[in-house]
């Protein structure tokens, strides 16, 4: 294979065997100076929208050239397993826990044959960065626990009329009166829904799980336990009723930034970015981070965010150099999904992205 020296967003991206990289909805862990890219392994056709294989991992020293490190987490054959072949296993992210010396993977899990209704989070661990990862459990986060920013909100079970309204599904039509409170109360005993997700590790090693909850209407930011395999119960509801998915969090100059998207399934939509001085908020909208032609800003360059990669410096985020990573989904032939990586520029302290047919790390220098 010829050595690659550029990013070419949207084009076929060959790995060390010349095969298009298969790591969709992915994220990158930097460990001992090596980049590890984890993502959904897709197969051909629409079947690829469900998990037939598992989570694929690649390694790289320069971010252009990726070595196939195989399947980090495999779906299981047993029909009784939560991660049985044919489940939906999306947006896997891996972080390293220095206390336990374990690599911890979280992902969005939908149980086989139940569409997107299960809305669970899965967790798997490994002693080795490339795996094999061992599936531990799936769950709905924060069962029976109130968010930190609304410690007195009602958790009354739904009454008959409210249950009937929820069951009718007519509530899913409008956004302005979307019944997030009813959904929250419905799910309170068993845990909140968790779909599109990311992980973020702060400078003090505290890790956070960020996920689309309440039928995607509200983002939750939830603290993970010291070993990163459970939730502590400290969590925060962000932007209720605003329908953010595809969260990607990063930190720069002591502030927290979050890319996200609207909710339009596999079809792209205008991206969003928000900022906060504390991870617990308040979060403030900075608008659409895309700069370019109307059709580019309306579709985030035909992509949906999945991760923002800080270019490693002495202190994470200190260099102020970041790469936006997005997916250009191809739901009719899932394996052909493309990767849209673009350099993040700063405009009045707001991160923005512009299209580049091709670019290299000198753009960020
Ligand atoms: C998108 C989401 C993807 C996937 C898809 C299914 O909105 O970001 O991860 O869940 O919907 O339609």
PDB file of C-alpha atoms in Angstrom, residues 159-362:
ATOM      1  CA  UNK A 159     -51.805   8.326  35.808  1.00  0.00           C
ATOM      2  CA  UNK A 160     -54.289   6.602  33.538  1.00  0.00           C
ATOM      3  CA  UNK A 161     -54.840   9.529  31.187  1.00  0.00           C
ATOM      4  CA  UNK A 162     -51.099  10.120  30.888  1.00  0.00           C
ATOM      5  CA  UNK A 163     -50.413   6.454  30.209  1.00  0.00           C
ATOM      6  CA  UNK A 164     -53.117   6.455  27.543  1.00  0.00           C
ATOM      7  CA  UNK A 165     -51.557   9.513  25.906  1.00  0.00           C
ATOM      8  CA  UNK A 166     -48.145   7.841  25.832  1.00  0.00           C
ATOM      9  CA  UNK A 167     -49.561   4.577  24.530  1.00  0.00           C
ATOM     10  CA  UNK A 168     -51.396   6.373  21.701  1.00  0.00           C
ATOM     11  CA  UNK A 169     -48.000   7.503  20.352  1.00  0.00           C
ATOM     12  CA  UNK A 170     -49.744  10.631  19.095  1.00  0.00           C
ATOM     13  CA  UNK A 171     -47.401  12.537  21.355  1.00  0.00           C
ATOM     14  CA  UNK A 172     -44.534  11.998  18.977  1.00  0.00           C
ATOM     15  CA  UNK A 173     -45.890  14.486  16.438  1.00  0.00           C
ATOM     16  CA  UNK A 174     -44.994  17.966  17.668  1.00  0.00           C
ATOM     17  CA  UNK A 175     -41.765  19.178  19.204  1.00  0.00           C
ATOM     18  CA  UNK A 176     -42.946  22.235  21.108  1.00  0.00           C
ATOM     19  CA  UNK A 177     -45.234  20.207  23.347  1.00  0.00           C
ATOM     20  CA  UNK A 178     -43.196  17.028  23.252  1.00  0.00           C
ATOM     21  CA  UNK A 179     -43.972  15.304  26.571  1.00  0.00           C
ATOM     22  CA  UNK A 180     -40.461  15.003  27.975  1.00  0.00           C
ATOM     23  CA  UNK A 181     -41.800  15.111  31.527  1.00  0.00           C
ATOM     24  CA  UNK A 182     -44.079  12.147  30.941  1.00  0.00           C
ATOM     25  CA  UNK A 183     -41.279  10.198  29.262  1.00  0.00           C
ATOM     26  CA  UNK A 184     -38.930  11.016  32.127  1.00  0.00           C
ATOM     27  CA  UNK A 185     -41.476   9.832  34.694  1.00  0.00           C
ATOM     28  CA  UNK A 186     -42.358   6.733  32.680  1.00  0.00           C
ATOM     29  CA  UNK A 187     -38.677   5.743  32.554  1.00  0.00           C
ATOM     30  CA  UNK A 188     -37.652   6.854  36.040  1.00  0.00           C
ATOM     31  CA  UNK A 189     -37.934   3.454  37.776  1.00  0.00           C
ATOM     32  CA  UNK A 190     -36.123   1.471  35.071  1.00  0.00           C
ATOM     33  CA  UNK A 191     -33.584   4.046  33.934  1.00  0.00           C
ATOM     34  CA  UNK A 192     -33.566   6.728  31.273  1.00  0.00           C
ATOM     35  CA  UNK A 193     -33.382   5.975  27.556  1.00  0.00           C
ATOM     36  CA  UNK A 194     -29.894   6.136  26.082  1.00  0.00           C
ATOM     37  CA  UNK A 195     -29.332   6.260  22.322  1.00  0.00           C
ATOM     38  CA  UNK A 196     -26.650   8.285  20.432  1.00  0.00           C
ATOM     39  CA  UNK A 197     -23.728   8.655  22.799  1.00  0.00           C
ATOM     40  CA  UNK A 198     -20.170   9.627  23.452  1.00  0.00           C
ATOM     41  CA  UNK A 199     -17.642   9.464  26.294  1.00  0.00           C
ATOM     42  CA  UNK A 200     -15.494  12.282  27.605  1.00  0.00           C
ATOM     43  CA  UNK A 201     -12.625  12.101  30.113  1.00  0.00           C
ATOM     44  CA  UNK A 202     -11.824  15.322  31.953  1.00  0.00           C
ATOM     45  CA  UNK A 203      -8.356  16.488  33.076  1.00  0.00           C
ATOM     46  CA  UNK A 204      -8.984  15.052  36.562  1.00  0.00           C
ATOM     47  CA  UNK A 205      -9.705  11.604  35.013  1.00  0.00           C
ATOM     48  CA  UNK A 206     -13.422  11.802  35.762  1.00  0.00           C
ATOM     49  CA  UNK A 207     -15.291  10.280  32.838  1.00  0.00           C
ATOM     50  CA  UNK A 208     -18.712  11.248  31.528  1.00  0.00           C
ATOM     51  CA  UNK A 209     -21.246   9.404  29.408  1.00  0.00           C
ATOM     52  CA  UNK A 210     -23.282  11.735  27.202  1.00  0.00           C
ATOM     53  CA  UNK A 211     -26.392  10.310  25.549  1.00  0.00           C
ATOM     54  CA  UNK A 212     -29.624  11.221  23.802  1.00  0.00           C
ATOM     55  CA  UNK A 213     -32.467  10.433  26.179  1.00  0.00           C
ATOM     56  CA  UNK A 214     -36.253  10.898  26.426  1.00  0.00           C
ATOM     57  CA  UNK A 215     -36.923   9.686  22.849  1.00  0.00           C
ATOM     58  CA  UNK A 216     -33.918  11.784  21.723  1.00  0.00           C
ATOM     59  CA  UNK A 217     -35.489  15.034  22.944  1.00  0.00           C
ATOM     60  CA  UNK A 218     -32.992  15.660  25.771  1.00  0.00           C
ATOM     61  CA  UNK A 219     -29.278  15.050  26.226  1.00  0.00           C
ATOM     62  CA  UNK A 220     -28.059  13.606  29.506  1.00  0.00           C
ATOM     63  CA  UNK A 221     -24.528  14.105  30.797  1.00  0.00           C
ATOM     64  CA  UNK A 222     -23.804  11.419  33.380  1.00  0.00           C
ATOM     65  CA  UNK A 223     -20.726  10.867  35.510  1.00  0.00           C
ATOM     66  CA  UNK A 224     -19.137   7.421  35.383  1.00  0.00           C
ATOM     67  CA  UNK A 225     -17.817   5.532  38.415  1.00  0.00           C
ATOM     68  CA  UNK A 226     -14.100   5.471  39.232  1.00  0.00           C
ATOM     69  CA  UNK A 227     -13.633   2.288  37.206  1.00  0.00           C
ATOM     70  CA  UNK A 228     -15.738   3.752  34.343  1.00  0.00           C
ATOM     71  CA  UNK A 229     -18.060   0.711  34.183  1.00  0.00           C
ATOM     72  CA  UNK A 230     -21.151   2.124  35.926  1.00  0.00           C
ATOM     73  CA  UNK A 231     -22.806   5.486  36.560  1.00  0.00           C
ATOM     74  CA  UNK A 232     -22.405   7.355  39.854  1.00  0.00           C
ATOM     75  CA  UNK A 233     -25.931   8.764  39.690  1.00  0.00           C
ATOM     76  CA  UNK A 234     -24.717  12.328  39.211  1.00  0.00           C
ATOM     77  CA  UNK A 235     -26.240  13.524  35.957  1.00  0.00           C
ATOM     78  CA  UNK A 236     -27.598  16.599  34.261  1.00  0.00           C
ATOM     79  CA  UNK A 237     -30.348  17.155  31.660  1.00  0.00           C
ATOM     80  CA  UNK A 238     -29.242  19.418  28.819  1.00  0.00           C
ATOM     81  CA  UNK A 239     -31.376  21.170  26.167  1.00  0.00           C
ATOM     82  CA  UNK A 240     -34.710  19.438  26.913  1.00  0.00           C
ATOM     83  CA  UNK A 241     -37.032  19.195  23.849  1.00  0.00           C
ATOM     84  CA  UNK A 242     -34.279  20.369  21.508  1.00  0.00           C
ATOM     85  CA  UNK A 243     -33.541  16.966  19.960  1.00  0.00           C
ATOM     86  CA  UNK A 244     -29.787  16.703  19.880  1.00  0.00           C
ATOM     87  CA  UNK A 245     -28.053  13.544  18.805  1.00  0.00           C
ATOM     88  CA  UNK A 246     -24.534  12.590  17.701  1.00  0.00           C
ATOM     89  CA  UNK A 247     -22.846  14.320  20.677  1.00  0.00           C
ATOM     90  CA  UNK A 248     -19.069  14.875  20.558  1.00  0.00           C
ATOM     91  CA  UNK A 249     -17.489  16.642  23.529  1.00  0.00           C
ATOM     92  CA  UNK A 250     -14.099  18.252  23.931  1.00  0.00           C
ATOM     93  CA  UNK A 251     -12.340  20.760  26.145  1.00  0.00           C
ATOM     94  CA  UNK A 252     -10.263  23.778  25.198  1.00  0.00           C
ATOM     95  CA  UNK A 253      -8.839  26.506  27.453  1.00  0.00           C
ATOM     96  CA  UNK A 254     -10.880  25.273  30.381  1.00  0.00           C
ATOM     97  CA  UNK A 255     -14.187  25.366  28.502  1.00  0.00           C
ATOM     98  CA  UNK A 256     -16.324  22.477  27.310  1.00  0.00           C
ATOM     99  CA  UNK A 257     -17.578  22.318  23.739  1.00  0.00           C
ATOM    100  CA  UNK A 258     -20.114  19.925  22.296  1.00  0.00           C
ATOM    101  CA  UNK A 259     -20.909  19.199  18.666  1.00  0.00           C
ATOM    102  CA  UNK A 260     -24.275  17.585  18.005  1.00  0.00           C
ATOM    103  CA  UNK A 261     -26.868  17.216  15.265  1.00  0.00           C
ATOM    104  CA  UNK A 262     -30.607  17.418  14.851  1.00  0.00           C
ATOM    105  CA  UNK A 263     -32.564  14.147  14.698  1.00  0.00           C
ATOM    106  CA  UNK A 264     -33.224  13.095  11.105  1.00  0.00           C
ATOM    107  CA  UNK A 265     -32.135   9.454  11.146  1.00  0.00           C
ATOM    108  CA  UNK A 266     -29.447   8.623   8.570  1.00  0.00           C
ATOM    109  CA  UNK A 267     -30.082  11.831   6.600  1.00  0.00           C
ATOM    110  CA  UNK A 268     -27.736  14.712   7.428  1.00  0.00           C
ATOM    111  CA  UNK A 269     -28.937  17.971   8.933  1.00  0.00           C
ATOM    112  CA  UNK A 270     -27.441  21.284  10.127  1.00  0.00           C
ATOM    113  CA  UNK A 271     -24.819  20.691  12.804  1.00  0.00           C
ATOM    114  CA  UNK A 272     -24.826  22.438  16.156  1.00  0.00           C
ATOM    115  CA  UNK A 273     -22.211  23.414  18.686  1.00  0.00           C
ATOM    116  CA  UNK A 274     -22.567  24.524  22.297  1.00  0.00           C
ATOM    117  CA  UNK A 275     -20.213  25.729  25.035  1.00  0.00           C
ATOM    118  CA  UNK A 276     -20.129  25.639  28.846  1.00  0.00           C
ATOM    119  CA  UNK A 277     -17.709  26.725  31.568  1.00  0.00           C
ATOM    120  CA  UNK A 278     -18.608  23.670  33.644  1.00  0.00           C
ATOM    121  CA  UNK A 279     -19.548  20.294  32.245  1.00  0.00           C
ATOM    122  CA  UNK A 280     -22.694  20.584  34.373  1.00  0.00           C
ATOM    123  CA  UNK A 281     -23.673  23.691  32.438  1.00  0.00           C
ATOM    124  CA  UNK A 282     -25.241  26.045  31.822  1.00  0.00           C
ATOM    125  CA  UNK A 283     -24.722  25.143  28.170  1.00  0.00           C
ATOM    126  CA  UNK A 284     -24.999  27.925  25.617  1.00  0.00           C
ATOM    127  CA  UNK A 285     -25.706  27.511  21.901  1.00  0.00           C
ATOM    128  CA  UNK A 286     -23.074  28.755  19.477  1.00  0.00           C
ATOM    129  CA  UNK A 287     -25.157  27.915  16.406  1.00  0.00           C
ATOM    130  CA  UNK A 288     -24.143  25.989  13.315  1.00  0.00           C
ATOM    131  CA  UNK A 289     -20.364  25.401  13.238  1.00  0.00           C
ATOM    132  CA  UNK A 290     -20.276  24.926   9.447  1.00  0.00           C
ATOM    133  CA  UNK A 291     -18.990  27.664   7.149  1.00  0.00           C
ATOM    134  CA  UNK A 292     -19.620  27.343   3.422  1.00  0.00           C
ATOM    135  CA  UNK A 293     -22.366  27.119   0.815  1.00  0.00           C
ATOM    136  CA  UNK A 294     -25.980  26.798   2.009  1.00  0.00           C
ATOM    137  CA  UNK A 295     -26.162  23.123   1.009  1.00  0.00           C
ATOM    138  CA  UNK A 296     -22.967  22.478   2.963  1.00  0.00           C
ATOM    139  CA  UNK A 297     -24.100  24.192   6.149  1.00  0.00           C
ATOM    140  CA  UNK A 298     -27.571  22.608   5.848  1.00  0.00           C
ATOM    141  CA  UNK A 299     -26.054  19.120   5.871  1.00  0.00           C
ATOM    142  CA  UNK A 300     -22.825  19.529   7.886  1.00  0.00           C
ATOM    143  CA  UNK A 301     -20.971  18.702   4.646  1.00  0.00           C
ATOM    144  CA  UNK A 302     -23.226  15.638   4.334  1.00  0.00           C
ATOM    145  CA  UNK A 303     -22.129  14.258   7.673  1.00  0.00           C
ATOM    146  CA  UNK A 304     -23.185  13.716  11.261  1.00  0.00           C
ATOM    147  CA  UNK A 305     -20.745  14.259  14.115  1.00  0.00           C
ATOM    148  CA  UNK A 306     -19.284  11.290  15.956  1.00  0.00           C
ATOM    149  CA  UNK A 307     -16.113  12.504  17.683  1.00  0.00           C
ATOM    150  CA  UNK A 308     -13.798  15.462  18.065  1.00  0.00           C
ATOM    151  CA  UNK A 309     -10.160  14.433  18.305  1.00  0.00           C
ATOM    152  CA  UNK A 310      -7.786  16.663  20.269  1.00  0.00           C
ATOM    153  CA  UNK A 311      -4.322  16.594  18.711  1.00  0.00           C
ATOM    154  CA  UNK A 312      -2.132  15.408  21.569  1.00  0.00           C
ATOM    155  CA  UNK A 313       0.035  18.000  23.284  1.00  0.00           C
ATOM    156  CA  UNK A 314       1.575  18.105  26.745  1.00  0.00           C
ATOM    157  CA  UNK A 315      -1.890  18.763  28.214  1.00  0.00           C
ATOM    158  CA  UNK A 316      -5.009  17.401  26.445  1.00  0.00           C
ATOM    159  CA  UNK A 317      -6.734  20.128  24.477  1.00  0.00           C
ATOM    160  CA  UNK A 318      -4.030  22.671  25.284  1.00  0.00           C
ATOM    161  CA  UNK A 319      -2.814  22.983  21.717  1.00  0.00           C
ATOM    162  CA  UNK A 320      -6.281  24.071  20.643  1.00  0.00           C
ATOM    163  CA  UNK A 321      -6.011  21.807  17.618  1.00  0.00           C
ATOM    164  CA  UNK A 322      -8.892  19.472  16.968  1.00  0.00           C
ATOM    165  CA  UNK A 323     -10.276  17.332  14.172  1.00  0.00           C
ATOM    166  CA  UNK A 324     -14.004  17.057  13.555  1.00  0.00           C
ATOM    167  CA  UNK A 325     -14.972  13.458  12.723  1.00  0.00           C
ATOM    168  CA  UNK A 326     -18.338  12.801  11.111  1.00  0.00           C
ATOM    169  CA  UNK A 327     -20.103  10.000   9.282  1.00  0.00           C
ATOM    170  CA  UNK A 328     -21.621  10.208   5.832  1.00  0.00           C
ATOM    171  CA  UNK A 329     -24.040   7.319   6.265  1.00  0.00           C
ATOM    172  CA  UNK A 330     -25.021   5.051   3.376  1.00  0.00           C
ATOM    173  CA  UNK A 331     -27.977   3.175   4.885  1.00  0.00           C
ATOM    174  CA  UNK A 332     -28.721   1.283   1.624  1.00  0.00           C
ATOM    175  CA  UNK A 333     -25.200  -0.120   1.572  1.00  0.00           C
ATOM    176  CA  UNK A 334     -23.976   0.496   5.088  1.00  0.00           C
ATOM    177  CA  UNK A 335     -20.408  -0.698   4.517  1.00  0.00           C
ATOM    178  CA  UNK A 336     -19.908   2.124   2.006  1.00  0.00           C
ATOM    179  CA  UNK A 337     -20.386   4.863   4.635  1.00  0.00           C
ATOM    180  CA  UNK A 338     -17.739   7.586   4.346  1.00  0.00           C
ATOM    181  CA  UNK A 339     -15.734   9.542   6.868  1.00  0.00           C
ATOM    182  CA  UNK A 340     -15.740  13.304   6.939  1.00  0.00           C
ATOM    183  CA  UNK A 341     -12.766  14.566   8.914  1.00  0.00           C
ATOM    184  CA  UNK A 342     -12.212  18.314   8.882  1.00  0.00           C
ATOM    185  CA  UNK A 343      -9.872  20.641  10.782  1.00  0.00           C
ATOM    186  CA  UNK A 344     -11.496  22.748  13.457  1.00  0.00           C
ATOM    187  CA  UNK A 345     -10.774  26.462  13.200  1.00  0.00           C
ATOM    188  CA  UNK A 346     -11.544  29.045  15.859  1.00  0.00           C
ATOM    189  CA  UNK A 347     -13.719  32.059  15.106  1.00  0.00           C
ATOM    190  CA  UNK A 348     -14.309  34.385  18.095  1.00  0.00           C
ATOM    191  CA  UNK A 349     -13.705  31.489  20.504  1.00  0.00           C
ATOM    192  CA  UNK A 350     -16.212  29.310  18.637  1.00  0.00           C
ATOM    193  CA  UNK A 351     -15.139  26.147  16.808  1.00  0.00           C
ATOM    194  CA  UNK A 352     -16.019  26.177  13.091  1.00  0.00           C
ATOM    195  CA  UNK A 353     -15.432  23.805  10.176  1.00  0.00           C
ATOM    196  CA  UNK A 354     -14.954  24.416   6.459  1.00  0.00           C
ATOM    197  CA  UNK A 355     -14.825  21.970   3.579  1.00  0.00           C
ATOM    198  CA  UNK A 356     -11.480  20.738   2.230  1.00  0.00           C
ATOM    199  CA  UNK A 357     -11.299  18.327  -0.734  1.00  0.00           C
ATOM    200  CA  UNK A 358      -8.049  17.203   0.812  1.00  0.00           C
ATOM    201  CA  UNK A 359      -5.899  18.472   3.644  1.00  0.00           C
ATOM    202  CA  UNK A 360      -3.076  17.464   5.944  1.00  0.00           C
ATOM    203  CA  UNK A 361      -1.940  18.199   9.478  1.00  0.00           C
ATOM    204  CA  UNK A 362      -0.074  21.331   8.376  1.00  0.00           C
TER     205      UNK A 362
END
